[in-house]
Amino acid sequence: MFNQLQPVPTDPILGLMTEYKADTNPKKVDLSVGVYKNEVGNTPVLAAVKKAEEYRFNNEQSKAYLGMAGDVKFNELMTNLLFGESDAVNSGRVKTAQTPGGTGALRVAAEFIARCNPSAKIWVTDPTWANHISIFNAAGLQVEKFPYFDFETMGLKFDQTIEVLNKVPSGDIVLLHACCHNPSGMDLNIQQWQTVADIAKKQGFTILVDSAYQGFGHGLNEDAAGLRLLASQVDEMIVCSSCSKNFGLYRDRVGAISILGTSSAKTEVAFSVILNVVRAIYSMPPAHGADIVATILSSQELTSLWHTELDEMRTRINGLRSFVVNKFKEKNVPGNFDFIANQNGMFSFLGIDKESITTLKTDYSIYIVGSSRVSIAGVNDSNADYLAESLAKVLTK
């Protein structure tokens, strides 16, 4: 059976991670992987998480299965974190299930959509997180792209966005990033969210919101503003969320899928299908990470500590954006990179060509994704000069 198989190319980002680890250059810089790093290049365990884990260690009473929907308290608290004080939540129109990470939530969403309408097309921003396409294709769904990021202006193509969305038919899905767009760092403002909501109501397509970075842009509530606007106006919506970044629980795989229906009864029906999908994929989600999140959000003390740590991470990333722009100017890197300071989250495109990206890796051990997307969180005081000087040399050749 296995003889017919052909090797599958390594995921480009995971491949760069492997190359970086094997690189012996002491000056090597990793700007590829999408994880938060502190000033010394580590991805720390949050103090709030450590305290919650200690509490769990001392108080856990069972290793029994959680059930298909996962941790009930986690689901309730995540619903509140995402939707806030929402009429949709209060009326029972929203139901949430714990999943193994945000990717797990998207995979469940893909199968759920295929159950609802196997001929549905999924419309994603151009560009989007590369794994979005793989996940939906794996469920047998067709993926289409709509214009979003302009590589010439390093801004949004919003006029072209709405031109295409005005043609998306009822029954299709439009995937939007709640905040900190991956990979461009360019987000919709609240007026643009309203425009999209109006088009969705007119056309009848369903919006899927991927919320992977809540709290990393402008704040927990600010980063959920577009999602909450939609929830107050549309009849149906799917939300996939992740706790990897804002709680630093990358390897613990903590996420959720939330369904908004036209009524509580319709939501219950949809949720029963979600749980049936879950049963056929992984049956039950793991307990550890979700319990940590629930413990933090259930404690005023731990929530306050988490807010402080999240604010520190966000402030560091936002500060790095201006720092990088100024450092590039100081080292005379050719081109205008001011756009980096105006974007949100961990990612930006440098807008440099593939040959330069290859040279940065082979000659200077600086690892950047082939699209020129960089993780700003990988920059720090000890590598910024080397990065800017190397980039200046490569771009002036």
CSV table of C-alpha atoms in Angstrom, one decimal:
chain,number,residue,atom,x,y,z
A,1,MET,CA,0.0,0.0,0.0
A,2,PHE,CA,2.7,2.5,0.9
A,3,ASN,CA,4.7,2.0,-2.3
A,4,GLN,CA,2.5,4.3,-4.3
A,5,LEU,CA,3.2,7.3,-2.0
A,6,GLN,CA,5.5,10.2,-3.0
A,7,PRO,CA,7.3,12.5,-0.5
A,8,VAL,CA,5.3,15.5,0.6
A,9,PRO,CA,7.3,18.8,0.7
A,10,THR,CA,8.1,20.0,4.2
A,11,ASP,CA,6.0,23.0,5.4
A,12,PRO,CA,8.2,26.0,4.5
A,13,ILE,CA,8.1,27.5,8.0
A,14,LEU,CA,8.7,24.2,9.8
A,15,GLY,CA,11.5,23.6,7.4
A,16,LEU,CA,13.1,26.9,8.3
A,17,MET,CA,12.8,26.0,12.0
A,18,THR,CA,14.8,22.8,11.4
A,19,GLU,CA,17.5,24.7,9.4
A,20,TYR,CA,17.8,27.3,12.0
A,21,LYS,CA,18.3,24.8,14.8
A,22,ALA,CA,21.1,23.1,12.8
A,23,ASP,CA,22.8,26.4,12.0
A,24,THR,CA,26.0,26.9,14.0
A,25,ASN,CA,26.4,30.6,13.3
A,26,PRO,CA,26.3,32.4,16.7
A,27,LYS,CA,24.8,35.4,15.1
A,28,LYS,CA,21.8,33.5,13.5
A,29,VAL,CA,18.4,35.2,13.6
A,30,ASP,CA,15.1,33.5,13.4
A,31,LEU,CA,12.3,35.7,12.0
A,32,SER,CA,10.2,32.9,10.6
A,33,VAL,CA,8.3,31.2,13.5
A,34,GLY,CA,5.2,32.9,14.8
A,35,VAL,CA,5.8,32.7,18.5
A,36,TYR,CA,6.3,35.5,21.0
A,37,LYS,CA,9.9,35.9,22.2
A,38,ASN,CA,11.2,38.1,25.0
A,39,GLU,CA,14.4,40.2,24.9
A,40,VAL,CA,16.7,37.2,25.3
A,41,GLY,CA,14.9,35.2,22.5
A,42,ASN,CA,13.0,32.9,24.8
A,43,THR,CA,9.2,32.1,24.7
A,44,PRO,CA,8.5,32.2,28.5
A,45,VAL,CA,5.8,30.5,30.5
A,46,LEU,CA,3.6,33.2,31.9
A,47,ALA,CA,3.6,33.7,35.7
A,48,ALA,CA,-0.2,33.5,35.6
A,49,VAL,CA,0.1,30.1,33.9
A,50,LYS,CA,2.6,28.8,36.4
A,51,LYS,CA,0.3,29.8,39.3
A,52,ALA,CA,-2.7,28.1,37.6
A,53,GLU,CA,-0.6,25.0,37.0
A,54,GLU,CA,0.4,24.8,40.6
A,55,TYR,CA,-3.3,25.1,41.6
A,56,ARG,CA,-4.2,22.4,39.1
A,57,PHE,CA,-1.4,20.1,40.4
A,58,ASN,CA,-2.7,20.4,44.0
A,59,ASN,CA,-6.4,20.2,43.2
A,60,GLU,CA,-7.0,17.9,40.2
A,61,GLN,CA,-9.2,15.0,41.3
A,62,SER,CA,-9.7,12.9,38.1
A,63,LYS,CA,-8.3,12.0,34.7
A,64,ALA,CA,-11.7,11.0,33.3
A,65,TYR,CA,-12.7,12.2,29.8
A,66,LEU,CA,-14.0,15.8,29.5
A,67,GLY,CA,-16.7,15.0,27.0
A,68,MET,CA,-16.8,16.1,23.3
A,69,ALA,CA,-17.4,19.8,24.1
A,70,GLY,CA,-14.4,19.8,26.5
A,71,ASP,CA,-14.1,21.9,29.6
A,72,VAL,CA,-17.5,23.5,30.3
A,73,LYS,CA,-16.1,26.4,32.4
A,74,PHE,CA,-13.5,27.1,29.8
A,75,ASN,CA,-16.1,27.2,27.1
A,76,GLU,CA,-18.2,29.7,29.1
A,77,LEU,CA,-15.3,32.0,29.9
A,78,MET,CA,-13.9,31.9,26.3
A,79,THR,CA,-17.4,32.8,25.0
A,80,ASN,CA,-17.3,35.9,27.3
A,81,LEU,CA,-13.7,36.7,26.3
A,82,LEU,CA,-14.6,36.7,22.6
A,83,PHE,CA,-18.1,38.1,22.5
A,84,GLY,CA,-18.2,40.3,25.7
A,85,GLU,CA,-21.5,41.5,27.0
A,86,SER,CA,-23.5,40.4,23.9
A,87,ASP,CA,-27.2,40.1,23.3
A,88,ALA,CA,-26.3,37.1,21.2
A,89,VAL,CA,-24.7,35.4,24.2
A,90,ASN,CA,-27.5,36.4,26.6
A,91,SER,CA,-30.2,35.0,24.3
A,92,GLY,CA,-28.5,31.6,24.0
A,93,ARG,CA,-27.5,32.1,20.3
A,94,VAL,CA,-23.8,31.3,20.9
A,95,LYS,CA,-22.4,27.9,21.9
A,96,THR,CA,-18.6,27.1,22.3
A,97,ALA,CA,-16.6,23.9,22.2
A,98,GLN,CA,-13.0,23.4,23.3
A,99,THR,CA,-10.7,22.2,20.6
A,100,PRO,CA,-7.0,21.2,20.3
A,101,GLY,CA,-5.7,24.6,19.4
A,102,GLY,CA,-6.9,27.1,16.9
A,103,THR,CA,-6.0,24.8,14.1
A,104,GLY,CA,-8.2,22.1,15.6
A,105,ALA,CA,-11.0,24.6,15.7
A,106,LEU,CA,-10.5,25.4,12.0
A,107,ARG,CA,-10.5,21.7,11.1
A,108,VAL,CA,-13.7,21.2,13.0
A,109,ALA,CA,-15.2,24.2,11.3
A,110,ALA,CA,-14.1,22.9,7.9
A,111,GLU,CA,-15.9,19.6,8.5
A,112,PHE,CA,-18.9,21.4,9.9
A,113,ILE,CA,-19.2,23.6,6.8
A,114,ALA,CA,-18.9,20.5,4.6
A,115,ARG,CA,-21.9,19.0,6.5
A,116,CYS,CA,-23.9,22.2,6.0
A,117,ASN,CA,-23.0,22.7,2.3
A,118,PRO,CA,-20.4,20.5,0.6
A,119,SER,CA,-20.3,22.8,-2.4
A,120,ALA,CA,-19.6,25.9,-0.3
A,121,LYS,CA,-16.5,27.9,-1.3
A,122,ILE,CA,-14.3,29.4,1.4
A,123,TRP,CA,-13.1,32.9,0.5
A,124,VAL,CA,-9.8,33.9,2.2
A,125,THR,CA,-7.8,37.1,2.2
A,126,ASP,CA,-5.0,37.3,-0.3
A,127,PRO,CA,-2.6,36.5,1.4
A,128,THR,CA,-3.7,34.5,4.4
A,129,TRP,CA,-2.1,32.1,6.8
A,130,ALA,CA,-1.0,29.3,4.5
A,131,ASN,CA,-2.5,26.5,6.6
A,132,HIS,CA,-6.0,27.9,6.1
A,133,ILE,CA,-6.0,26.6,2.6
A,134,SER,CA,-4.7,23.2,3.5
A,135,ILE,CA,-7.2,22.8,6.3
A,136,PHE,CA,-10.2,23.6,4.1
A,137,ASN,CA,-9.0,21.6,1.1
A,138,ALA,CA,-8.5,18.6,3.4
A,139,ALA,CA,-12.3,18.7,4.2
A,140,GLY,CA,-13.0,18.7,0.4
A,141,LEU,CA,-13.9,22.4,0.2
A,142,GLN,CA,-12.8,24.7,-2.6
A,143,VAL,CA,-10.9,27.8,-1.5
A,144,GLU,CA,-11.0,31.1,-3.3
A,145,LYS,CA,-9.1,34.3,-2.6
A,146,PHE,CA,-10.2,37.9,-2.4
A,147,PRO,CA,-7.9,41.0,-2.7
A,148,TYR,CA,-6.7,42.2,0.7
A,149,PHE,CA,-3.1,43.3,1.0
A,150,ASP,CA,-1.3,45.7,-1.5
A,151,PHE,CA,2.4,44.9,-1.8
A,152,GLU,CA,3.0,48.2,-3.5
A,153,THR,CA,1.5,50.5,-0.9
A,154,MET,CA,1.9,48.0,2.0
A,155,GLY,CA,-1.7,48.8,2.9
A,156,LEU,CA,-5.2,47.4,2.3
A,157,LYS,CA,-6.9,47.0,-1.1
A,158,PHE,CA,-10.2,47.6,0.6
A,159,ASP,CA,-12.0,48.9,-2.5
A,160,GLN,CA,-11.1,45.7,-4.3
A,161,THR,CA,-12.0,43.7,-1.2
A,162,ILE,CA,-15.6,45.0,-1.2
A,163,GLU,CA,-15.9,44.7,-4.9
A,164,VAL,CA,-15.3,41.0,-4.7
A,165,LEU,CA,-17.3,40.4,-1.5
A,166,ASN,CA,-20.3,42.0,-3.2
A,167,LYS,CA,-20.2,39.1,-5.6
A,168,VAL,CA,-19.8,36.2,-3.1
A,169,PRO,CA,-23.1,34.2,-3.1
A,170,SER,CA,-25.3,33.0,-0.3
A,171,GLY,CA,-24.0,29.6,1.0
A,172,ASP,CA,-20.3,30.5,0.7
A,173,ILE,CA,-18.0,31.3,3.6
A,174,VAL,CA,-15.8,34.4,4.0
A,175,LEU,CA,-12.9,34.0,6.4
A,176,LEU,CA,-11.7,37.1,8.2
A,177,HIS,CA,-8.9,37.6,10.8
A,178,ALA,CA,-10.2,39.2,14.0
A,179,CYS,CA,-7.0,41.2,14.5
A,180,CYS,CA,-3.2,41.1,13.9
A,181,HIS,CA,-3.7,39.7,10.3
A,182,ASN,CA,-1.4,36.9,9.6
A,183,PRO,CA,0.8,37.4,7.6
A,184,SER,CA,0.4,41.1,6.7
A,185,GLY,CA,-0.2,42.8,10.0
A,186,MET,CA,-2.9,45.0,8.3
A,187,ASP,CA,-6.3,45.0,10.0
A,188,LEU,CA,-9.8,46.3,9.2
A,189,ASN,CA,-10.9,49.4,11.1
A,190,ILE,CA,-14.3,49.4,12.7
A,191,GLN,CA,-15.9,51.3,9.7
A,192,GLN,CA,-14.6,48.6,7.4
A,193,TRP,CA,-16.0,45.9,9.6
A,194,GLN,CA,-19.3,47.6,9.4
A,195,THR,CA,-19.1,47.6,5.6
A,196,VAL,CA,-18.3,43.9,5.5
A,197,ALA,CA,-21.3,43.2,7.9
A,198,ASP,CA,-23.6,45.1,5.6
A,199,ILE,CA,-22.4,43.1,2.5
A,200,ALA,CA,-22.7,39.8,4.4
A,201,LYS,CA,-26.4,40.7,5.3
A,202,LYS,CA,-27.1,41.7,1.7
A,203,GLN,CA,-25.4,38.7,0.0
A,204,GLY,CA,-26.2,36.1,2.6
A,205,PHE,CA,-22.8,34.5,2.9
A,206,THR,CA,-21.6,33.3,6.3
A,207,ILE,CA,-18.5,34.8,8.0
A,208,LEU,CA,-15.9,32.7,9.8
A,209,VAL,CA,-13.7,34.8,12.1
A,210,ASP,CA,-10.2,33.4,13.0
A,211,SER,CA,-9.2,35.0,16.3
A,212,ALA,CA,-5.7,33.8,17.0
A,213,TYR,CA,-4.1,37.0,18.5
A,214,GLN,CA,-6.7,38.7,20.8
A,215,GLY,CA,-4.9,41.1,23.0
A,216,PHE,CA,-1.8,41.4,20.8
A,217,GLY,CA,-3.0,44.3,18.7
A,218,HIS,CA,-4.6,47.1,20.8
A,219,GLY,CA,-6.1,45.2,23.8
A,220,LEU,CA,-8.5,42.4,24.5
A,221,ASN,CA,-11.7,44.4,23.9
A,222,GLU,CA,-10.3,46.5,21.1
A,223,ASP,CA,-9.1,43.4,19.2
A,224,ALA,CA,-12.6,41.8,19.5
A,225,ALA,CA,-14.5,44.9,18.3
A,226,GLY,CA,-15.0,43.7,14.7
A,227,LEU,CA,-16.1,40.2,15.8
A,228,ARG,CA,-18.5,41.7,18.3
A,229,LEU,CA,-19.9,44.1,15.7
A,230,LEU,CA,-20.7,41.2,13.5
A,231,ALA,CA,-22.2,39.2,16.3
A,232,SER,CA,-24.7,42.1,16.9
A,233,GLN,CA,-25.8,42.2,13.3
A,234,VAL,CA,-25.5,39.0,11.4
A,235,ASP,CA,-27.8,35.9,11.7
A,236,GLU,CA,-25.1,33.3,11.7
A,237,MET,CA,-21.3,33.2,12.3
A,238,ILE,CA,-18.5,30.8,13.1
A,239,VAL,CA,-15.6,31.9,15.3
A,240,CYS,CA,-12.3,29.9,15.7
A,241,SER,CA,-10.1,31.0,18.5
A,242,SER,CA,-6.7,30.2,20.0
A,243,CYS,CA,-5.0,30.6,23.4
A,244,SER,CA,-1.5,29.9,22.0
A,245,LYS,CA,-0.4,33.5,21.8
A,246,ASN,CA,-2.2,35.5,24.4
A,247,PHE,CA,-1.8,32.8,27.1
A,248,GLY,CA,1.5,31.5,25.8
A,249,LEU,CA,0.1,27.9,25.7
A,250,TYR,CA,1.6,27.0,22.3
A,251,ARG,CA,2.4,23.4,22.9
A,252,ASP,CA,-0.6,22.7,25.1
A,253,ARG,CA,-2.9,23.2,22.1
A,254,VAL,CA,-5.8,25.2,23.5
A,255,GLY,CA,-8.5,26.6,21.3
A,256,ALA,CA,-12.3,26.8,20.7
A,257,ILE,CA,-14.9,26.9,18.1
A,258,SER,CA,-18.0,29.1,18.7
A,259,ILE,CA,-21.3,29.0,16.7
A,260,LEU,CA,-23.7,31.9,16.4
A,261,GLY,CA,-27.2,30.9,15.1
A,262,THR,CA,-30.4,32.7,14.3
A,263,SER,CA,-32.0,31.4,17.5
A,264,SER,CA,-31.0,29.3,20.5
A,265,ALA,CA,-32.8,26.4,19.0
A,266,LYS,CA,-31.0,26.6,15.7
A,267,THR,CA,-27.7,27.0,17.6
A,268,GLU,CA,-28.4,23.8,19.6
A,269,VAL,CA,-28.9,21.9,16.3
A,270,ALA,CA,-25.7,23.3,14.8
A,271,PHE,CA,-23.8,22.5,18.0
A,272,SER,CA,-25.0,18.9,17.9
A,273,VAL,CA,-23.4,18.6,14.5
A,274,ILE,CA,-20.2,20.2,15.7
A,275,LEU,CA,-20.0,17.6,18.5
A,276,ASN,CA,-20.6,14.8,16.0
A,277,VAL,CA,-17.7,16.1,13.9
A,278,VAL,CA,-15.5,16.3,17.0
A,279,ARG,CA,-16.4,12.6,17.8
A,280,ALA,CA,-15.2,11.5,14.4
A,281,ILE,CA,-11.9,13.4,14.5
A,282,TYR,CA,-10.4,13.3,18.0
A,283,SER,CA,-13.4,12.3,20.2
A,284,MET,CA,-12.4,14.4,23.3
A,285,PRO,CA,-10.1,17.4,23.7
A,286,PRO,CA,-7.2,17.3,26.2
A,287,ALA,CA,-7.8,18.8,29.7
A,288,HIS,CA,-4.6,20.5,30.8
A,289,GLY,CA,-4.4,23.7,28.9
A,290,ALA,CA,-8.1,24.5,29.0
A,291,ASP,CA,-8.1,24.0,32.7
A,292,ILE,CA,-5.2,26.5,33.0
A,293,VAL,CA,-7.1,29.1,31.0
A,294,ALA,CA,-10.3,28.5,33.0
A,295,THR,CA,-8.4,28.8,36.3
A,296,ILE,CA,-6.9,32.1,35.3
A,297,LEU,CA,-10.1,33.6,34.0
A,298,SER,CA,-12.0,32.4,37.1
A,299,SER,CA,-9.6,34.2,39.5
A,300,GLN,CA,-9.6,37.9,39.8
A,301,GLU,CA,-6.0,37.8,41.0
A,302,LEU,CA,-4.8,35.6,38.2
A,303,THR,CA,-6.8,37.5,35.6
A,304,SER,CA,-5.2,40.7,36.7
A,305,LEU,CA,-1.7,39.2,36.5
A,306,TRP,CA,-2.5,37.8,33.1
A,307,HIS,CA,-3.7,41.2,31.9
A,308,THR,CA,-0.4,42.7,33.1
A,309,GLU,CA,1.7,40.1,31.3
A,310,LEU,CA,-0.4,40.3,28.1
A,311,ASP,CA,0.0,44.1,28.2
A,312,GLU,CA,3.8,43.7,28.5
A,313,MET,CA,3.9,41.4,25.5
A,314,ARG,CA,1.8,43.7,23.4
A,315,THR,CA,3.8,46.8,24.4
A,316,ARG,CA,7.0,45.0,23.5
A,317,ILE,CA,5.8,44.0,20.1
A,318,ASN,CA,4.4,47.5,19.3
A,319,GLY,CA,7.6,49.1,20.5
A,320,LEU,CA,9.7,46.8,18.4
A,321,ARG,CA,7.9,48.0,15.3
A,322,SER,CA,9.1,51.5,15.7
A,323,PHE,CA,12.5,50.2,16.9
A,324,VAL,CA,12.9,48.2,13.7
A,325,VAL,CA,11.9,51.1,11.4
A,326,ASN,CA,14.4,53.4,13.2
A,327,LYS,CA,17.1,50.8,13.2
A,328,PHE,CA,16.7,50.3,9.4
A,329,LYS,CA,17.0,54.1,8.9
A,330,GLU,CA,20.1,54.3,11.1
A,331,LYS,CA,21.8,51.5,9.1
A,332,ASN,CA,20.8,53.0,5.8
A,333,VAL,CA,18.7,50.0,4.6
A,334,PRO,CA,17.4,50.9,1.1
A,335,GLY,CA,13.7,51.5,0.9
A,336,ASN,CA,10.9,52.9,3.1
A,337,PHE,CA,9.8,50.6,5.9
A,338,ASP,CA,7.6,53.1,7.8
A,339,PHE,CA,4.6,50.9,7.2
A,340,ILE,CA,5.9,48.4,9.8
A,341,ALA,CA,5.2,50.8,12.6
A,342,ASN,CA,1.6,51.2,11.5
A,343,GLN,CA,0.7,47.5,11.5
A,344,ASN,CA,-0.5,45.2,14.3
A,345,GLY,CA,0.6,41.9,15.8
A,346,MET,CA,3.8,39.9,15.3
A,347,PHE,CA,4.0,39.9,11.5
A,348,SER,CA,4.9,42.2,8.6
A,349,PHE,CA,6.1,41.7,5.0
A,350,LEU,CA,9.5,43.3,4.2
A,351,GLY,CA,8.6,43.3,0.5
A,352,ILE,CA,12.0,42.1,-0.6
A,353,ASP,CA,12.7,39.6,-3.4
A,354,LYS,CA,13.3,35.8,-3.0
A,355,GLU,CA,17.0,36.1,-4.0
A,356,SER,CA,17.6,38.6,-1.2
A,357,ILE,CA,15.8,36.3,1.3
A,358,THR,CA,18.0,33.4,0.2
A,359,THR,CA,21.1,35.4,0.5
A,360,LEU,CA,20.1,36.5,4.0
A,361,LYS,CA,19.9,32.9,5.0
A,362,THR,CA,22.9,31.4,3.3
A,363,ASP,CA,25.4,34.3,3.9
A,364,TYR,CA,24.1,35.8,7.2
A,365,SER,CA,22.0,33.0,8.9
A,366,ILE,CA,18.9,35.3,8.9
A,367,TYR,CA,15.8,33.2,8.5
A,368,ILE,CA,12.8,34.8,6.8
A,369,VAL,CA,9.8,33.1,5.1
A,370,GLY,CA,10.0,33.1,1.3
A,371,SER,CA,7.1,35.6,1.0
A,372,SER,CA,9.3,38.1,3.0
A,373,ARG,CA,7.0,37.8,6.1
A,374,VAL,CA,8.9,38.4,9.3
A,375,SER,CA,8.0,37.8,12.9
A,376,ILE,CA,8.8,41.2,14.6
A,377,ALA,CA,8.9,39.4,18.0
A,378,GLY,CA,12.2,37.7,16.8
A,379,VAL,CA,14.0,41.1,16.9
A,380,ASN,CA,15.8,42.2,20.1
A,381,ASP,CA,18.6,44.6,21.2
A,382,SER,CA,21.3,42.0,20.6
A,383,ASN,CA,20.4,41.1,17.0
A,384,ALA,CA,18.8,44.3,15.6
A,385,ASP,CA,22.1,45.9,14.4
A,386,TYR,CA,23.2,42.7,12.8
A,387,LEU,CA,19.9,42.3,11.1
A,388,ALA,CA,19.8,45.9,9.8
A,389,GLU,CA,23.4,45.8,8.6
A,390,SER,CA,23.0,42.5,6.9
A,391,LEU,CA,19.8,43.7,5.2
A,392,ALA,CA,21.5,46.9,4.0
A,393,LYS,CA,24.4,44.9,2.5
A,394,VAL,CA,22.0,42.5,0.7
A,395,LEU,CA,19.7,45.2,-0.7
A,396,THR,CA,22.6,47.5,-1.9
A,397,LYS,CA,24.3,44.8,-4.0
